[in-house]
Coordinates of C-alpha atoms in Angstrom, one line a residue:
M17 CA -12.1 -21.8 -3.3
G18 CA -11.1 -25.4 -4.6
V19 CA -7.6 -26.5 -4.7
K20 CA -6.2 -25.0 -7.8
D21 CA -7.9 -21.9 -6.8
C22 CA -5.6 -21.4 -3.7
Y23 CA -2.6 -23.4 -5.5
A24 CA -3.2 -20.2 -7.9
A25 CA -3.8 -17.4 -5.3
I26 CA 0.2 -18.2 -4.2
P27 CA 2.1 -15.5 -5.9
R28 CA 5.4 -16.6 -7.2
Q29 CA 7.4 -13.7 -8.1
W30 CA 9.8 -12.7 -5.8
K31 CA 9.9 -9.2 -4.6
F32 CA 13.4 -8.6 -5.7
P33 CA 14.8 -10.8 -7.5
R34 CA 18.3 -9.8 -7.8
T35 CA 19.0 -9.9 -4.2
I36 CA 18.4 -14.0 -4.5
L37 CA 21.1 -14.2 -7.1
Y38 CA 23.8 -12.3 -4.9
L39 CA 22.5 -14.7 -1.8
F40 CA 23.4 -18.0 -3.6
A41 CA 27.1 -16.2 -4.5
V42 CA 27.7 -15.4 -1.1
E43 CA 25.9 -18.9 0.3
L44 CA 28.6 -20.6 -2.1
A45 CA 31.5 -19.2 -0.9
I46 CA 30.6 -19.7 2.8
E47 CA 29.5 -23.5 2.1
I48 CA 32.6 -23.6 0.7
A49 CA 34.2 -23.2 3.6
A50 CA 32.1 -24.2 6.0
L51 CA 32.6 -27.6 4.1
A52 CA 36.4 -27.5 4.2
L53 CA 36.6 -26.5 7.9
F54 CA 33.5 -28.8 9.4
G55 CA 35.4 -31.7 6.9
I56 CA 39.4 -31.2 8.6
A57 CA 37.6 -31.4 12.4
Q58 CA 36.3 -34.6 11.5
P59 CA 37.0 -37.1 13.4
D60 CA 38.7 -35.6 16.1
L61 CA 41.4 -33.6 14.8
Y62 CA 41.4 -31.5 17.7
R63 CA 38.4 -31.2 19.5
T64 CA 40.4 -33.4 22.4
R65 CA 43.4 -31.1 22.7
L66 CA 41.4 -28.2 22.8
W67 CA 39.1 -29.7 25.3
Q68 CA 42.9 -30.6 27.2
E69 CA 44.3 -27.5 26.6
G70 CA 41.4 -25.3 28.6
S71 CA 41.4 -28.3 31.8
N72 CA 45.3 -27.2 31.8
H73 CA 44.3 -23.6 32.4
G74 CA 41.4 -24.7 34.1
W75 CA 39.1 -23.3 31.4
N76 CA 36.5 -26.5 31.5
S77 CA 36.2 -30.0 32.7
N78 CA 38.8 -33.0 31.9
P79 CA 38.4 -35.2 29.3
N80 CA 40.4 -37.9 31.2
E81 CA 36.6 -38.1 33.6
I82 CA 35.1 -39.7 30.7
I83 CA 37.2 -42.4 31.4
Y84 CA 37.3 -42.6 34.5
A85 CA 33.6 -42.9 34.2
Y86 CA 33.8 -45.3 32.2
A87 CA 35.8 -47.8 33.9
N88 CA 34.3 -46.9 37.6
Y89 CA 30.1 -47.4 35.4
R90 CA 29.3 -44.1 36.5
P91 CA 26.4 -42.5 34.3
I92 CA 28.4 -39.7 32.8
N93 CA 27.2 -37.3 29.8
V94 CA 29.8 -36.0 27.5
P95 CA 29.5 -31.9 27.3
L96 CA 28.2 -30.8 24.3
P97 CA 31.0 -28.5 22.8
W98 CA 33.4 -32.3 23.2
S99 CA 31.2 -34.6 21.8
Q100 CA 31.2 -36.5 18.4
F101 CA 28.2 -35.7 17.7
V102 CA 28.6 -32.1 17.1
T103 CA 31.2 -32.4 14.8
N104 CA 29.2 -35.7 12.9
F105 CA 26.3 -33.1 12.7
N106 CA 28.3 -30.3 11.2
V107 CA 30.0 -32.6 7.9
V108 CA 26.4 -33.8 7.8
I109 CA 24.4 -30.7 7.4
A110 CA 27.0 -28.8 5.7
V111 CA 27.2 -31.6 2.3
L112 CA 23.0 -31.0 3.0
A113 CA 23.4 -27.4 2.5
L114 CA 25.7 -27.5 -0.3
F115 CA 23.2 -29.8 -2.2
L116 CA 20.0 -27.6 -1.4
L117 CA 21.9 -25.0 -2.8
L118 CA 22.4 -26.6 -6.1
C119 CA 19.3 -27.6 -6.7
K120 CA 18.2 -24.0 -5.3
G121 CA 20.0 -22.3 -8.1
I122 CA 18.7 -25.2 -10.7
M123 CA 15.3 -24.6 -9.3
Y124 CA 15.5 -20.6 -10.1
I125 CA 16.7 -21.3 -13.6
C126 CA 14.0 -23.4 -14.2
H127 CA 11.6 -20.5 -12.8
I128 CA 10.0 -23.1 -9.8
F129 CA 11.9 -21.8 -7.2
Y130 CA 9.1 -20.1 -5.7
P131 CA 9.3 -18.2 -2.6
L132 CA 6.9 -21.3 -0.5
I133 CA 9.4 -23.8 -1.9
S134 CA 12.2 -21.4 -0.5
L135 CA 10.1 -20.8 2.9
V136 CA 10.1 -24.6 3.5
I137 CA 13.6 -25.3 2.9
H138 CA 15.5 -22.3 4.8
A139 CA 13.2 -22.8 7.8
A140 CA 14.6 -25.9 7.9
L141 CA 17.8 -25.2 7.2
I142 CA 17.6 -22.4 9.9
A143 CA 16.5 -24.8 12.4
L144 CA 19.8 -27.1 11.7
Y145 CA 22.1 -24.8 12.0
A146 CA 20.6 -22.9 14.9
V147 CA 21.7 -26.2 16.7
S148 CA 24.9 -26.3 15.5
T149 CA 25.7 -23.1 16.8
H150 CA 23.9 -23.7 20.4
A151 CA 25.7 -27.1 20.6
Q152 CA 28.9 -25.5 19.8
A153 CA 28.8 -23.0 22.1
A154 CA 27.1 -25.0 25.0
P155 CA 28.4 -24.9 28.3
D156 CA 30.5 -27.1 29.9
M157 CA 29.4 -28.2 33.9
S158 CA 30.4 -31.7 33.8
D159 CA 33.0 -30.4 36.7
P160 CA 31.8 -28.9 39.6
D161 CA 35.3 -27.7 39.8
H162 CA 35.8 -26.4 37.3
P163 CA 32.6 -25.0 35.5
Q164 CA 31.8 -23.5 32.2
P165 CA 29.3 -21.3 32.2
G166 CA 29.3 -20.1 28.7
A167 CA 31.3 -21.1 25.4
P168 CA 34.1 -22.9 24.9
W169 CA 37.2 -21.3 25.9
Y170 CA 38.4 -20.9 22.0
I171 CA 35.1 -18.8 21.1
T172 CA 36.1 -16.1 24.1
K173 CA 39.7 -16.5 24.9
S174 CA 42.4 -15.3 22.3
C175 CA 44.6 -18.0 20.7
G176 CA 47.4 -16.4 21.8
A177 CA 49.5 -16.7 25.4
P178 CA 48.4 -18.6 27.5
V179 CA 47.6 -21.3 25.1
N180 CA 50.2 -23.8 24.0
P181 CA 51.6 -22.6 20.9
K182 CA 50.8 -25.7 18.9
L183 CA 47.2 -25.2 18.8
K184 CA 47.3 -21.6 17.6
G185 CA 46.0 -23.0 14.0
Y186 CA 43.6 -25.5 15.5
C187 CA 42.0 -22.9 17.9
Q188 CA 42.0 -20.6 14.6
Q189 CA 40.2 -23.3 13.0
A190 CA 37.5 -23.9 15.4
K191 CA 36.7 -20.2 15.7
G192 CA 36.0 -20.0 11.8
S193 CA 33.8 -23.3 12.1
F194 CA 32.0 -21.3 14.2
A195 CA 31.8 -18.4 12.7
V196 CA 30.9 -19.7 9.2
A197 CA 27.8 -21.7 11.1
I198 CA 26.9 -17.9 12.4
M199 CA 27.5 -16.6 8.9
L200 CA 25.0 -19.1 7.5
L201 CA 22.9 -18.7 9.8
A202 CA 22.2 -15.3 9.3
I203 CA 22.1 -16.1 5.5
F204 CA 19.8 -18.7 6.0
V205 CA 17.2 -16.0 8.5
V206 CA 18.1 -13.6 5.4
Y207 CA 16.5 -16.2 2.7
F208 CA 13.6 -16.4 5.0
A209 CA 12.6 -12.6 5.3
L210 CA 12.8 -12.6 1.6
S211 CA 10.4 -15.4 1.2
L212 CA 8.0 -14.6 4.0
Y213 CA 8.0 -10.8 2.7
S214 CA 7.1 -11.8 -1.3
L215 CA 4.4 -14.0 0.0
L216 CA 3.0 -11.5 2.2
R217 CA 3.5 -8.3 -0.3
P218 CA 3.5 -9.9 -4.1
A219 CA 5.8 -8.9 -6.2
R220 CA 4.6 -7.0 -9.7
S221 CA 5.4 -8.6 -12.7
Y222 CA 9.4 -8.4 -13.2
S223 CA 12.2 -9.4 -16.2
L224 CA 15.7 -9.4 -15.2
A225 CA 16.6 -9.0 -19.1
S226 CA 14.6 -5.8 -19.7
G227 CA 15.1 -4.7 -15.6
K228 CA 11.4 -3.3 -15.7
S229 CA 8.3 -4.5 -13.7
G230 CA 4.9 -3.5 -13.9
D231 CA 1.5 -4.9 -12.2
V232 CA -0.2 -6.0 -16.1
E233 CA 1.5 -5.8 -19.6
S234 CA 0.7 -2.8 -21.9
P235 CA 0.0 -3.8 -25.3
Q236 CA 3.0 -3.1 -26.6
Q237 CA 4.7 -6.1 -24.6
R238 CA 2.2 -8.5 -25.2
P239 CA 3.5 -11.3 -27.6
W240 CA 2.5 -10.7 -31.3
E241 CA 0.2 -14.2 -30.7
M242 CA -2.1 -13.0 -28.7
M243 CA -2.7 -9.7 -30.3
Q244 CA -6.3 -9.2 -32.4
V245 CA -5.8 -8.7 -36.2
P246 CA -6.4 -5.6 -37.5
A247 CA -9.8 -6.1 -40.0
T248 CA -8.8 -6.2 -43.8
P249 CA -10.3 -3.8 -45.6
G250 CA -13.4 -4.2 -47.7
T251 CA -14.3 -7.3 -45.2
A252 CA -16.3 -5.4 -42.9
G253 CA -19.3 -6.0 -44.2
G254 CA -19.5 -9.6 -44.1
L255 CA -17.2 -12.1 -45.6
M256 CA -16.7 -10.7 -48.8
S257 CA -13.3 -10.1 -51.1
P258 CA -11.1 -7.3 -49.8
T259 CA -11.7 -4.2 -53.0
T260 CA -8.7 -3.4 -54.1
P261 CA -7.4 -1.1 -57.1
R262 CA -6.9 -5.0 -59.5
T263 CA -10.3 -6.3 -57.9
M264 CA -11.8 -3.1 -58.9
A265 CA -10.4 -2.6 -62.5
F266 CA -11.4 -6.4 -63.5
N267 CA -15.0 -5.7 -62.2
T268 CA -15.6 -3.0 -64.5
L269 CA -14.1 -4.4 -67.1
S270 CA -16.2 -7.4 -67.0
G271 CA -19.3 -5.2 -66.2
K272 CA -20.1 -6.3 -62.8
M273 CA -19.5 -3.3 -61.1
G274 CA -22.1 -1.4 -59.6
T275 CA -23.1 1.3 -58.1
K276 CA -24.0 1.6 -54.2
G277 CA -27.9 2.6 -54.2
K278 CA -28.7 2.6 -57.6
G279 CA -29.1 -0.5 -58.5
K280 CA -27.6 -3.2 -61.0
A281 CA -24.7 -2.7 -63.8
K282 CA -25.9 -1.5 -67.4
E283 CA -25.6 -4.7 -69.6
P284 CA -23.1 -4.2 -72.5
P285 CA -25.1 -2.3 -75.6
T286 CA -25.7 -4.6 -78.6
R287 CA -26.0 -3.7 -82.1
T288 CA -29.0 -3.8 -84.0
D289 CA -28.5 -4.9 -87.3
G290 CA -27.6 -8.4 -85.5
K291 CA -24.5 -8.3 -85.9
L292 CA -21.4 -8.3 -82.9
P293 CA -19.3 -5.5 -82.8
L294 CA -15.8 -5.8 -82.8
R295 CA -14.6 -4.2 -79.3
H296 CA -16.1 -3.0 -76.8
H297 CA -13.7 -0.1 -74.2
I298 CA -14.9 1.4 -71.1
S299 CA -13.8 4.8 -72.1
M300 CA -16.6 4.7 -75.2
G301 CA -19.4 4.9 -72.7
D302 CA -22.4 3.0 -74.5
E303 CA -21.3 4.2 -77.7
L304 CA -20.5 0.6 -80.2
Y305 CA -17.6 1.0 -82.3
Q306 CA -19.0 -0.4 -85.4
G307 CA -16.1 -1.7 -87.4
P308 CA -16.0 -2.5 -91.1
S309 CA -18.8 -5.1 -91.7
R310 CA -18.8 -8.2 -93.1
S311 CA -19.3 -8.7 -96.7

């Protein structure tokens, strides 16, 4: 099997094409929210404040330990949920996902957004957003006296008391950022599942205009250019002129119309006295009209 045969064997039809349109609309709304939330959090609008608030209640490590470690030249790793890397990473993948959404929409309109292309794109997006959700919910074990074995406190706890009321809005934004990351990850998983399903079980031909599907187009659905033109009457025996009432009349008048199977047509009769008749009509048969003779 050659390359062309392998390429032709790849399914290009979606099993549920209208579902893809609905996913585009939902993804666009969530992508805009994610880009706004991740952009607001950059570079450090509330990350350090929430870190310090958790330390005041003994829920996680103290951000000042990073400063002490740097001052004493001690190697230390910043806990993943409080690192600058996570904030920047979220902004980058939000911009990338929105750009890919625009590309997907254009490819879908141009009928080149095949399930195989979707499978590759959403596999990459699933990996990126899996890293994002893992980093936002990573544990903080840098302080043995105040370990945080699970997700940060702003995810597992309420934003109300005993949290500082001034940080309530920031806490809700952090919760929202984690929520939109989870929702986008779920949408990309649905994309991936639909792409894989369309590849494993190819869809029948589908028309969005008519809403009908079928394995093979019926003769009524085929373009008229592809249909065979019916034979013209009178040309079945060869490339002869079609027989029409007008043609038959002219052939009869000219004496060229013969009966099939009876030989050639009869020649028009002539006068025996050497003079030509004035006229000869079909209704006269073999008789001659002898008009007045010339003197």
